PDB file of C-alpha atoms in Angstrom:
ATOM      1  CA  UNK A 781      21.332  16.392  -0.611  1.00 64.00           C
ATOM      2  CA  UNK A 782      18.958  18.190   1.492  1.00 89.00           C
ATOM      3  CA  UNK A 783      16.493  15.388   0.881  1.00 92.00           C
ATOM      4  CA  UNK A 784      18.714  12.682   1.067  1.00 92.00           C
ATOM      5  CA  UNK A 785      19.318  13.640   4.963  1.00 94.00           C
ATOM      6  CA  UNK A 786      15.787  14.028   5.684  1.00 95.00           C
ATOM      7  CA  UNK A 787      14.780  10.057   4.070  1.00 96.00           C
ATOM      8  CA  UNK A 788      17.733   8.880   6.132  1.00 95.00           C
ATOM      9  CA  UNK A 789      16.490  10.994   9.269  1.00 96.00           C
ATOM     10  CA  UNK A 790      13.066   8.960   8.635  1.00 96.00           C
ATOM     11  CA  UNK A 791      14.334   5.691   8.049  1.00 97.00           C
ATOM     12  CA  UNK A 792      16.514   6.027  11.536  1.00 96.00           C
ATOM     13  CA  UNK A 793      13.294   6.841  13.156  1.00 96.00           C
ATOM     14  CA  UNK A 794      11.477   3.886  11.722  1.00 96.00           C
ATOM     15  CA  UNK A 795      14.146   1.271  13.488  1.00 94.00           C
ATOM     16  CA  UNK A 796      11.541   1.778  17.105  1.00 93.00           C
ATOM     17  CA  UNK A 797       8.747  -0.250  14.810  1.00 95.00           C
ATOM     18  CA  UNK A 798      11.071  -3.046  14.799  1.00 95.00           C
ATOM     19  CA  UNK A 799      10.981  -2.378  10.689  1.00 97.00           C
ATOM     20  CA  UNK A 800      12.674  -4.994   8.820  1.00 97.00           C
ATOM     21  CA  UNK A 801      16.351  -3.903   7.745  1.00 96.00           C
ATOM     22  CA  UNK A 802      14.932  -5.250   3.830  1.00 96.00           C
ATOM     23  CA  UNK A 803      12.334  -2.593   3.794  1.00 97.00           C
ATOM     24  CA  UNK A 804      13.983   0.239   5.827  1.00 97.00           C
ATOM     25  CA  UNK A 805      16.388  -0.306   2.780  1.00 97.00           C
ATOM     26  CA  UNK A 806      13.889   0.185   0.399  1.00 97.00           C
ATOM     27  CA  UNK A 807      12.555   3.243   1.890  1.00 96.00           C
ATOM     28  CA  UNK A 808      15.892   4.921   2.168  1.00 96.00           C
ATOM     29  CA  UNK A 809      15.919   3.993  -1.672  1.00 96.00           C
ATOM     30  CA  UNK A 810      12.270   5.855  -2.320  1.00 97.00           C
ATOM     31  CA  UNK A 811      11.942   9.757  -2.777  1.00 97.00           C
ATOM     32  CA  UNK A 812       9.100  10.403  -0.863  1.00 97.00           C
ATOM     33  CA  UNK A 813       9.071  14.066  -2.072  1.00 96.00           C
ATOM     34  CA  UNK A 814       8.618  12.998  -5.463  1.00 97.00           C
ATOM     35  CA  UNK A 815       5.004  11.166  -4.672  1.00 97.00           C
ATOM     36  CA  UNK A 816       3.486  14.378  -2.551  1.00 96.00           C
ATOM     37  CA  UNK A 817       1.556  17.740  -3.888  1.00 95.00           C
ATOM     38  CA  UNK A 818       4.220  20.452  -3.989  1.00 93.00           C
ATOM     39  CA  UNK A 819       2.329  22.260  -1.472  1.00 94.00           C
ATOM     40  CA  UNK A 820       3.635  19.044   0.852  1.00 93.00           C
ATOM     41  CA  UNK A 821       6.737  18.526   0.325  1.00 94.00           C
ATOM     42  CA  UNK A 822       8.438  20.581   2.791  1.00 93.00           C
ATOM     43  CA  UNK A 823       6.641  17.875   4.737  1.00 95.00           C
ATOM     44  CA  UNK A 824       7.606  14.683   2.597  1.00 96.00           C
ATOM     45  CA  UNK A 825       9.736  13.105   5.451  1.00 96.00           C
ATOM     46  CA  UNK A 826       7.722  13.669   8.089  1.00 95.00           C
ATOM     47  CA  UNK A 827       6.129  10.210   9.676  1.00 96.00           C
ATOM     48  CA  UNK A 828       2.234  11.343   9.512  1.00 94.00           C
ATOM     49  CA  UNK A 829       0.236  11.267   6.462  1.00 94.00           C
ATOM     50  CA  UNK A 830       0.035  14.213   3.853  1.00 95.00           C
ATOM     51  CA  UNK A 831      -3.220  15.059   1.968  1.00 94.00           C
ATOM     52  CA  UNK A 832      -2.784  14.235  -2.539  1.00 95.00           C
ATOM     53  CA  UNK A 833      -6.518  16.380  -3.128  1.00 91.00           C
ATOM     54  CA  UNK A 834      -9.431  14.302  -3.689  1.00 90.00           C
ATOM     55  CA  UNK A 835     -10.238  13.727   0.038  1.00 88.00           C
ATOM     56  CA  UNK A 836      -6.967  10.885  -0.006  1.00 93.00           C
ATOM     57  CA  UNK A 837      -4.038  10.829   1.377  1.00 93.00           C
ATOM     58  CA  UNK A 838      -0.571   9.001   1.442  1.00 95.00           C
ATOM     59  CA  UNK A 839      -0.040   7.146   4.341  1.00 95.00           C
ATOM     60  CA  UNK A 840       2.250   7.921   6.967  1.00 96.00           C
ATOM     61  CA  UNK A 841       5.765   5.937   6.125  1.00 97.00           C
ATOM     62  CA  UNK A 842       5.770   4.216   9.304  1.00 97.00           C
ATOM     63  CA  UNK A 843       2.684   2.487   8.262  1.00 97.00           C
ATOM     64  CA  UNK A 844       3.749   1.550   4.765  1.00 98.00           C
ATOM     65  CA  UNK A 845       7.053   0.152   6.303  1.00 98.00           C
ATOM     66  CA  UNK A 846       4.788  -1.967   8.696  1.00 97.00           C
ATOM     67  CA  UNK A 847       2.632  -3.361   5.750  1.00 98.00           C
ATOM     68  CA  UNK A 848       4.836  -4.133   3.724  1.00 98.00           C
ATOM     69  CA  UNK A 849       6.471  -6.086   6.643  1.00 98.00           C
ATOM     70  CA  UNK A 850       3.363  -7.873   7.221  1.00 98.00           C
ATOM     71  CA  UNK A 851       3.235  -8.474   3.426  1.00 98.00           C
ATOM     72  CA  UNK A 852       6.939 -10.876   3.451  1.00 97.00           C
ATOM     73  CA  UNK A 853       7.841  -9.249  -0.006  1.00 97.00           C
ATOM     74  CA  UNK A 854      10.038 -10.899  -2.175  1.00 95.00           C
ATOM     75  CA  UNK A 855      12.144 -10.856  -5.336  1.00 93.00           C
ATOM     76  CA  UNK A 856       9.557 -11.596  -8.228  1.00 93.00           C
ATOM     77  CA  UNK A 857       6.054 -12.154  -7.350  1.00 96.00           C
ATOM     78  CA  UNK A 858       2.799 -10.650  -8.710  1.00 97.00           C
ATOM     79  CA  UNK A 859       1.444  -8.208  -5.987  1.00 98.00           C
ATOM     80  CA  UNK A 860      -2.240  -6.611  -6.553  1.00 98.00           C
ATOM     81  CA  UNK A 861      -2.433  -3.065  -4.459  1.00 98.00           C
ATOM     82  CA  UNK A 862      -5.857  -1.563  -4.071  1.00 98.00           C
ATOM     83  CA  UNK A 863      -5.676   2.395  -3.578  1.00 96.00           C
ATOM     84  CA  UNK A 864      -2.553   3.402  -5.642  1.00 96.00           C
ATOM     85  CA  UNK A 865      -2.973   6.773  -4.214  1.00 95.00           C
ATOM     86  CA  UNK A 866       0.096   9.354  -5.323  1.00 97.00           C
ATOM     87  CA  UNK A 867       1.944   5.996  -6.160  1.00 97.00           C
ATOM     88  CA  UNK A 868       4.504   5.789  -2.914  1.00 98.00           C
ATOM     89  CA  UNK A 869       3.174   2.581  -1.774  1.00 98.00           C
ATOM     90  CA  UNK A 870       3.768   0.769  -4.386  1.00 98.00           C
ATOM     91  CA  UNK A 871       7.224   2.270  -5.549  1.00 98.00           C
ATOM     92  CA  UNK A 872       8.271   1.225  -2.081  1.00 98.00           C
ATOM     93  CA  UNK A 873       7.170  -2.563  -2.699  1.00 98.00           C
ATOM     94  CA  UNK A 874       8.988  -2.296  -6.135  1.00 96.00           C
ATOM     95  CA  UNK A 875      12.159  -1.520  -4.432  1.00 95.00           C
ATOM     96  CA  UNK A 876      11.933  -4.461  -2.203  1.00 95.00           C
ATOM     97  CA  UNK A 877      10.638  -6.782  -4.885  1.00 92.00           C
ATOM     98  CA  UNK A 878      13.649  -5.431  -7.618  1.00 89.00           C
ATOM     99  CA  UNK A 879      12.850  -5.433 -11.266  1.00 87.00           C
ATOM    100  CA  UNK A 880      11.231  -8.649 -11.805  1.00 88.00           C
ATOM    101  CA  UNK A 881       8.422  -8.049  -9.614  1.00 88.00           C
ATOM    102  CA  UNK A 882       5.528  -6.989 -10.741  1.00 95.00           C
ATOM    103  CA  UNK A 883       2.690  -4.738  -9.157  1.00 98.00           C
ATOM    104  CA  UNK A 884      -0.969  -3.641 -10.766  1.00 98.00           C
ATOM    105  CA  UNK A 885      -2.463  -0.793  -8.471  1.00 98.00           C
ATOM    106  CA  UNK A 886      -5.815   0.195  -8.796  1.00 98.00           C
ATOM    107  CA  UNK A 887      -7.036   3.740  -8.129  1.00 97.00           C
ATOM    108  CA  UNK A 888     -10.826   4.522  -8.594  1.00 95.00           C
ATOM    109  CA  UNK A 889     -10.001   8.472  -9.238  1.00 95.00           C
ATOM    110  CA  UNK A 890      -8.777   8.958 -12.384  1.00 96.00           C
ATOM    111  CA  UNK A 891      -6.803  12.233 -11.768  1.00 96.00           C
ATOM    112  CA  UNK A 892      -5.151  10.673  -8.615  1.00 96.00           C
ATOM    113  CA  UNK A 893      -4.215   7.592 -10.963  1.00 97.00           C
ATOM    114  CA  UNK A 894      -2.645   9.812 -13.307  1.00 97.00           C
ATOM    115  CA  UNK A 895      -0.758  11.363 -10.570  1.00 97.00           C
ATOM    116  CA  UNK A 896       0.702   8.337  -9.615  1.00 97.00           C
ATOM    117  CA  UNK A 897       1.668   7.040 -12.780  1.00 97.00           C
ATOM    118  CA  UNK A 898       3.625  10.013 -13.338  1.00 97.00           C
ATOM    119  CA  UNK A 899       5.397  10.047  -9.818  1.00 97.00           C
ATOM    120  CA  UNK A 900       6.393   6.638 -10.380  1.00 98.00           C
ATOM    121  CA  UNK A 901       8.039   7.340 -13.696  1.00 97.00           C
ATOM    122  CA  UNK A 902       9.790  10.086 -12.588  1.00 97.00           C
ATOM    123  CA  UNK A 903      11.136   8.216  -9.969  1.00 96.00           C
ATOM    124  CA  UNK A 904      12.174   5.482 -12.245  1.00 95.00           C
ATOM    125  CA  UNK A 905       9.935   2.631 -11.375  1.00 96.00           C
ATOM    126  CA  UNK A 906       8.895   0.544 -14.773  1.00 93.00           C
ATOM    127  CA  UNK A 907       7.573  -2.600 -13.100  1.00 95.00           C
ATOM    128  CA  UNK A 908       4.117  -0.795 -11.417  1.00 97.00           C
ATOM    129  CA  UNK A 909       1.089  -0.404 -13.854  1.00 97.00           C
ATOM    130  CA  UNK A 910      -1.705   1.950 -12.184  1.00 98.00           C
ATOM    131  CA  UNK A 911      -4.980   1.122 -13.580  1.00 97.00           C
ATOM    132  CA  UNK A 912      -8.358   3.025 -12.892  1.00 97.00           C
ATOM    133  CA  UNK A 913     -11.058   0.841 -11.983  1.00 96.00           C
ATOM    134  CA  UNK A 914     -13.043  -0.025  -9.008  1.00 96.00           C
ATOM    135  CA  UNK A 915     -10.415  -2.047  -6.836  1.00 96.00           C
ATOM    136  CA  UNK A 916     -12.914  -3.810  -4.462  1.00 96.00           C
ATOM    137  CA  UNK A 917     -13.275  -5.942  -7.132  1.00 97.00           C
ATOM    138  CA  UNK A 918     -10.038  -7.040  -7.536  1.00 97.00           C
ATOM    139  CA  UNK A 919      -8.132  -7.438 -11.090  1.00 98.00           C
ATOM    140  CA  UNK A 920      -9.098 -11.179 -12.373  1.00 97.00           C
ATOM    141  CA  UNK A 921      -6.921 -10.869 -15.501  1.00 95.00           C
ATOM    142  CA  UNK A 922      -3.564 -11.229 -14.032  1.00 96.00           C
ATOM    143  CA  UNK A 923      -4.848 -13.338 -10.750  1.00 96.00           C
ATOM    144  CA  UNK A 924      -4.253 -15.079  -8.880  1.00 97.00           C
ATOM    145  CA  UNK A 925      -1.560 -13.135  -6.480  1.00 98.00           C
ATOM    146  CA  UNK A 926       1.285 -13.408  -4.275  1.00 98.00           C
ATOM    147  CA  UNK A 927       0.402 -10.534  -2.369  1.00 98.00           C
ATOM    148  CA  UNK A 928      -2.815  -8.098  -1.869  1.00 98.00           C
ATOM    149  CA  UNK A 929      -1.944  -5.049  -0.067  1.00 98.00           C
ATOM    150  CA  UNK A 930      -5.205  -2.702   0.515  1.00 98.00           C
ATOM    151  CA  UNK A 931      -4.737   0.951   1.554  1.00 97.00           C
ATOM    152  CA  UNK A 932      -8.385   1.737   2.157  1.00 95.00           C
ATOM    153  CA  UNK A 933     -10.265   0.305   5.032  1.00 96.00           C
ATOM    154  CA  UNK A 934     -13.336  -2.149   3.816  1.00 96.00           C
ATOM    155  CA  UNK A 935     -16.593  -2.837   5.349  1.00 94.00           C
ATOM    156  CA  UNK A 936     -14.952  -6.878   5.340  1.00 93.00           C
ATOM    157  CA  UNK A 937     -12.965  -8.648   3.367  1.00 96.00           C
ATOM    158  CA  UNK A 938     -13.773  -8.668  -0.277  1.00 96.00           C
ATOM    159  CA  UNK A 939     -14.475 -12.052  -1.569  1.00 96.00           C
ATOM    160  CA  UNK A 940     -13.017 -11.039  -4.858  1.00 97.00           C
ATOM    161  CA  UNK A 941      -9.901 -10.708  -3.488  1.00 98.00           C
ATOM    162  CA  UNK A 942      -9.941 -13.717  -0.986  1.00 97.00           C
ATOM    163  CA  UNK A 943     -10.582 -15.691  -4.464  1.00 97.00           C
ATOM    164  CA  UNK A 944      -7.705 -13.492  -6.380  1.00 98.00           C
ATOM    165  CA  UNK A 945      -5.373 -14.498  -3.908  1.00 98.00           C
ATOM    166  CA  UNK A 946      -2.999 -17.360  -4.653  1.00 97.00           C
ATOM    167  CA  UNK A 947      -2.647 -20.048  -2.306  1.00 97.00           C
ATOM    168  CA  UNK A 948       0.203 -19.550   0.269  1.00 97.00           C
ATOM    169  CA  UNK A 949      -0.114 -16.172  -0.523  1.00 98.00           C
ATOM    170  CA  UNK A 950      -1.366 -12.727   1.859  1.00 98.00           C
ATOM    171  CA  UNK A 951      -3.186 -10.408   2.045  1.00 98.00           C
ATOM    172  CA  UNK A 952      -3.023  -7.131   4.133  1.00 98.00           C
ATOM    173  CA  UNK A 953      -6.275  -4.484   4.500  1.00 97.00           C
ATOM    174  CA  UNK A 954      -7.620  -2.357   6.986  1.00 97.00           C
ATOM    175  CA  UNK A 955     -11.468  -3.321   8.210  1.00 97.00           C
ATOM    176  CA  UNK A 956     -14.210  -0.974   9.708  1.00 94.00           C
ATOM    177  CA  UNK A 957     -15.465   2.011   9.602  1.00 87.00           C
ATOM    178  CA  UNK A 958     -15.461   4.330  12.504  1.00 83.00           C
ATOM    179  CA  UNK A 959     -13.465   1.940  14.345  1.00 89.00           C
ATOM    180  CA  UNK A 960     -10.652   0.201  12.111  1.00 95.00           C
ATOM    181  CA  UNK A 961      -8.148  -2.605  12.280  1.00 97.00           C
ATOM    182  CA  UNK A 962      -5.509  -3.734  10.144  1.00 98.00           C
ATOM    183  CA  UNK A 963      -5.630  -7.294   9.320  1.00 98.00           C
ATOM    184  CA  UNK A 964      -3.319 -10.214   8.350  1.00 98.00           C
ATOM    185  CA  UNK A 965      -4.791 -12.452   5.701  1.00 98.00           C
ATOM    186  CA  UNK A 966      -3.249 -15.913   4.672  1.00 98.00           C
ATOM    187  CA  UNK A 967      -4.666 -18.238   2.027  1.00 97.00           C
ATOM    188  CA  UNK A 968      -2.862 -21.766   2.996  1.00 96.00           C
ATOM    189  CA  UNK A 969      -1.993 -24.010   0.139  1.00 95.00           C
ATOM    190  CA  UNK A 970      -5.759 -26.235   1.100  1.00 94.00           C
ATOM    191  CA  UNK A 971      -7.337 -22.570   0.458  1.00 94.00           C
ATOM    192  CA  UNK A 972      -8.005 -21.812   4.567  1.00 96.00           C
ATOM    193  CA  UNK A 973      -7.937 -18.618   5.033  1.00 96.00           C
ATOM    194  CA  UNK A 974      -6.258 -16.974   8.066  1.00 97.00           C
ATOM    195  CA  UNK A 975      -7.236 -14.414   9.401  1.00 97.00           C
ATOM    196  CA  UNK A 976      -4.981 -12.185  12.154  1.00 97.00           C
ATOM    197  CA  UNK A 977      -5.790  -8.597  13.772  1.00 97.00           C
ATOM    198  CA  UNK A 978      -2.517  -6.909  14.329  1.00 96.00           C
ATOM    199  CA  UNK A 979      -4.081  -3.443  15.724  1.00 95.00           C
ATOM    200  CA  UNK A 980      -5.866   0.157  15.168  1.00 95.00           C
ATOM    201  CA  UNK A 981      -5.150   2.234  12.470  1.00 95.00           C
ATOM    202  CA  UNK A 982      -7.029   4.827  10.508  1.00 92.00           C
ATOM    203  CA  UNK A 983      -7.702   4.714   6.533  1.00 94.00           C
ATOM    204  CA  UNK A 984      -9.459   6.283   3.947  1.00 92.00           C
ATOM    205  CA  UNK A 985     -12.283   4.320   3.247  1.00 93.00           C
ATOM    206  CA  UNK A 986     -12.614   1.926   0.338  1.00 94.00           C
ATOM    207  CA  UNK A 987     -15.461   2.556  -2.319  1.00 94.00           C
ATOM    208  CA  UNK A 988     -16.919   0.077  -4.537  1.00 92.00           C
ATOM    209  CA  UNK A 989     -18.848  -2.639  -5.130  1.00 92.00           C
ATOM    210  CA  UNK A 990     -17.430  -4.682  -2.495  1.00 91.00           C
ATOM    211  CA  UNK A 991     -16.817  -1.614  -0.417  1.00 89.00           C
ATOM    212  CA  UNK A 992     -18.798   1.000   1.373  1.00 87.00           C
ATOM    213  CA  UNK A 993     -21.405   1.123  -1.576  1.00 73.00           C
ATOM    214  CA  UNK A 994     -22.438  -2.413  -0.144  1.00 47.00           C
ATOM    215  CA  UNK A 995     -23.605  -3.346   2.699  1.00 45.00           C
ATOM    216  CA  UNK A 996     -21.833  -6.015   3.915  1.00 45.00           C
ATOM    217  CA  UNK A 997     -21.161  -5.381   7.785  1.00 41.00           C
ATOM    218  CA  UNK A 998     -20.478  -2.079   8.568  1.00 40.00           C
ATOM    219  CA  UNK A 999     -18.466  -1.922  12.129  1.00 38.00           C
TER     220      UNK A 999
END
């Protein structure tokens, strides 16, 4: 019960984003103390992020509540996440979606995968399959997407995942280095791609390929 006040403390707190009522649902739905390092949880419903080891971290839940905002999640699609982290991301996109949805998050540490393959089962989420692989690059076998969501902040926009993404779809990912912003993505149905800054945030930043291992515009 003790929990359950403190997720509903959060979720009231959220409403001064302007969160959607859909995913404010869905976080009231999500036990955040079940995706953080014991050590944390005293600090689960807290609105800053938490360290998860490995130099990561889960983000704060006012910014997961704004992305997937940005992302316009609905019943059923196909969503891609890169950075599956302790798992909390995505098992709050699985709430919104409901069971039909389905969501492949990649996670580059293996140990942090397994960590959030194991939250999510024990929070009951079936319809999220954590994969270890290098995410800038995207996961061509079940492309193209409805959504991308990207929790680690890229040098640019990987053309992997500009090409993974289905038309009409978006994509959300933070951009930069020192100095970051979160960006709105939109693939129209001619294959344009629109691009929006919606403001400053701070990420972990996202290794790969198409990441910071190449050089591709560091800002």
């Amino acid at each position: 019960m003790e929990y359950e006040r403190e997720r509903k403390r959060l979720v009231n707190s959220l409403k001064e984003y302007n969160i959607s009522e859909k995913t404010l649902k869905a976080m009231n739905k999500v036990p955040r103390h079940l995706f953080v390092p014991s050590i944390q949880i005293a600090e689960a419903y807290v609105d800053h992020p938490l360290p998860i080891g490995y130099a990561q971290t889960i983000s704060a839940p006012h910014m997961v509540a704004m992305m997937c905002d940005l992302l316009d999640l609905h019943e059923g699609q196909t969503i891609l996440e890169i950075g599956a982290g302790s798992g909390y991301n995505a098992a709050v996109m699985a709430e919104i979606m409901g069971k039909k949805g389905n969501i492949y998050s990649i996670e580059r540490l293996e140990k942090l995968a397994v960590f959030a393959q194991e939250n999510l089962k024990n929070a009951g989420y079936s319809n999220v399959e954590i994969l270890c692989a290098d995410g800038s690059l995207g996961l061509p076998e079940h492309a193209p997407y409805d959504r991308i969501c990207v929790t680690a902040s890229a040098p640019c926009t990987p053309l992997p995942l500009i090409e993974q993404l289905k038309p009409g779809g978006i994509m959300v990912l933070p951009e930069g280095k020192r100095y970051q912003r979160l960006y709105l993505i939109k693939k129209d149905m001619k294959g344009n791609i629109i691009k929006e800054d919606r403001g400053g945030v701070i990420f972990v930043p996202l290794v790969g390929d198409h990441g910071f291992n190449m050089l591709c515009g560091d800002r």
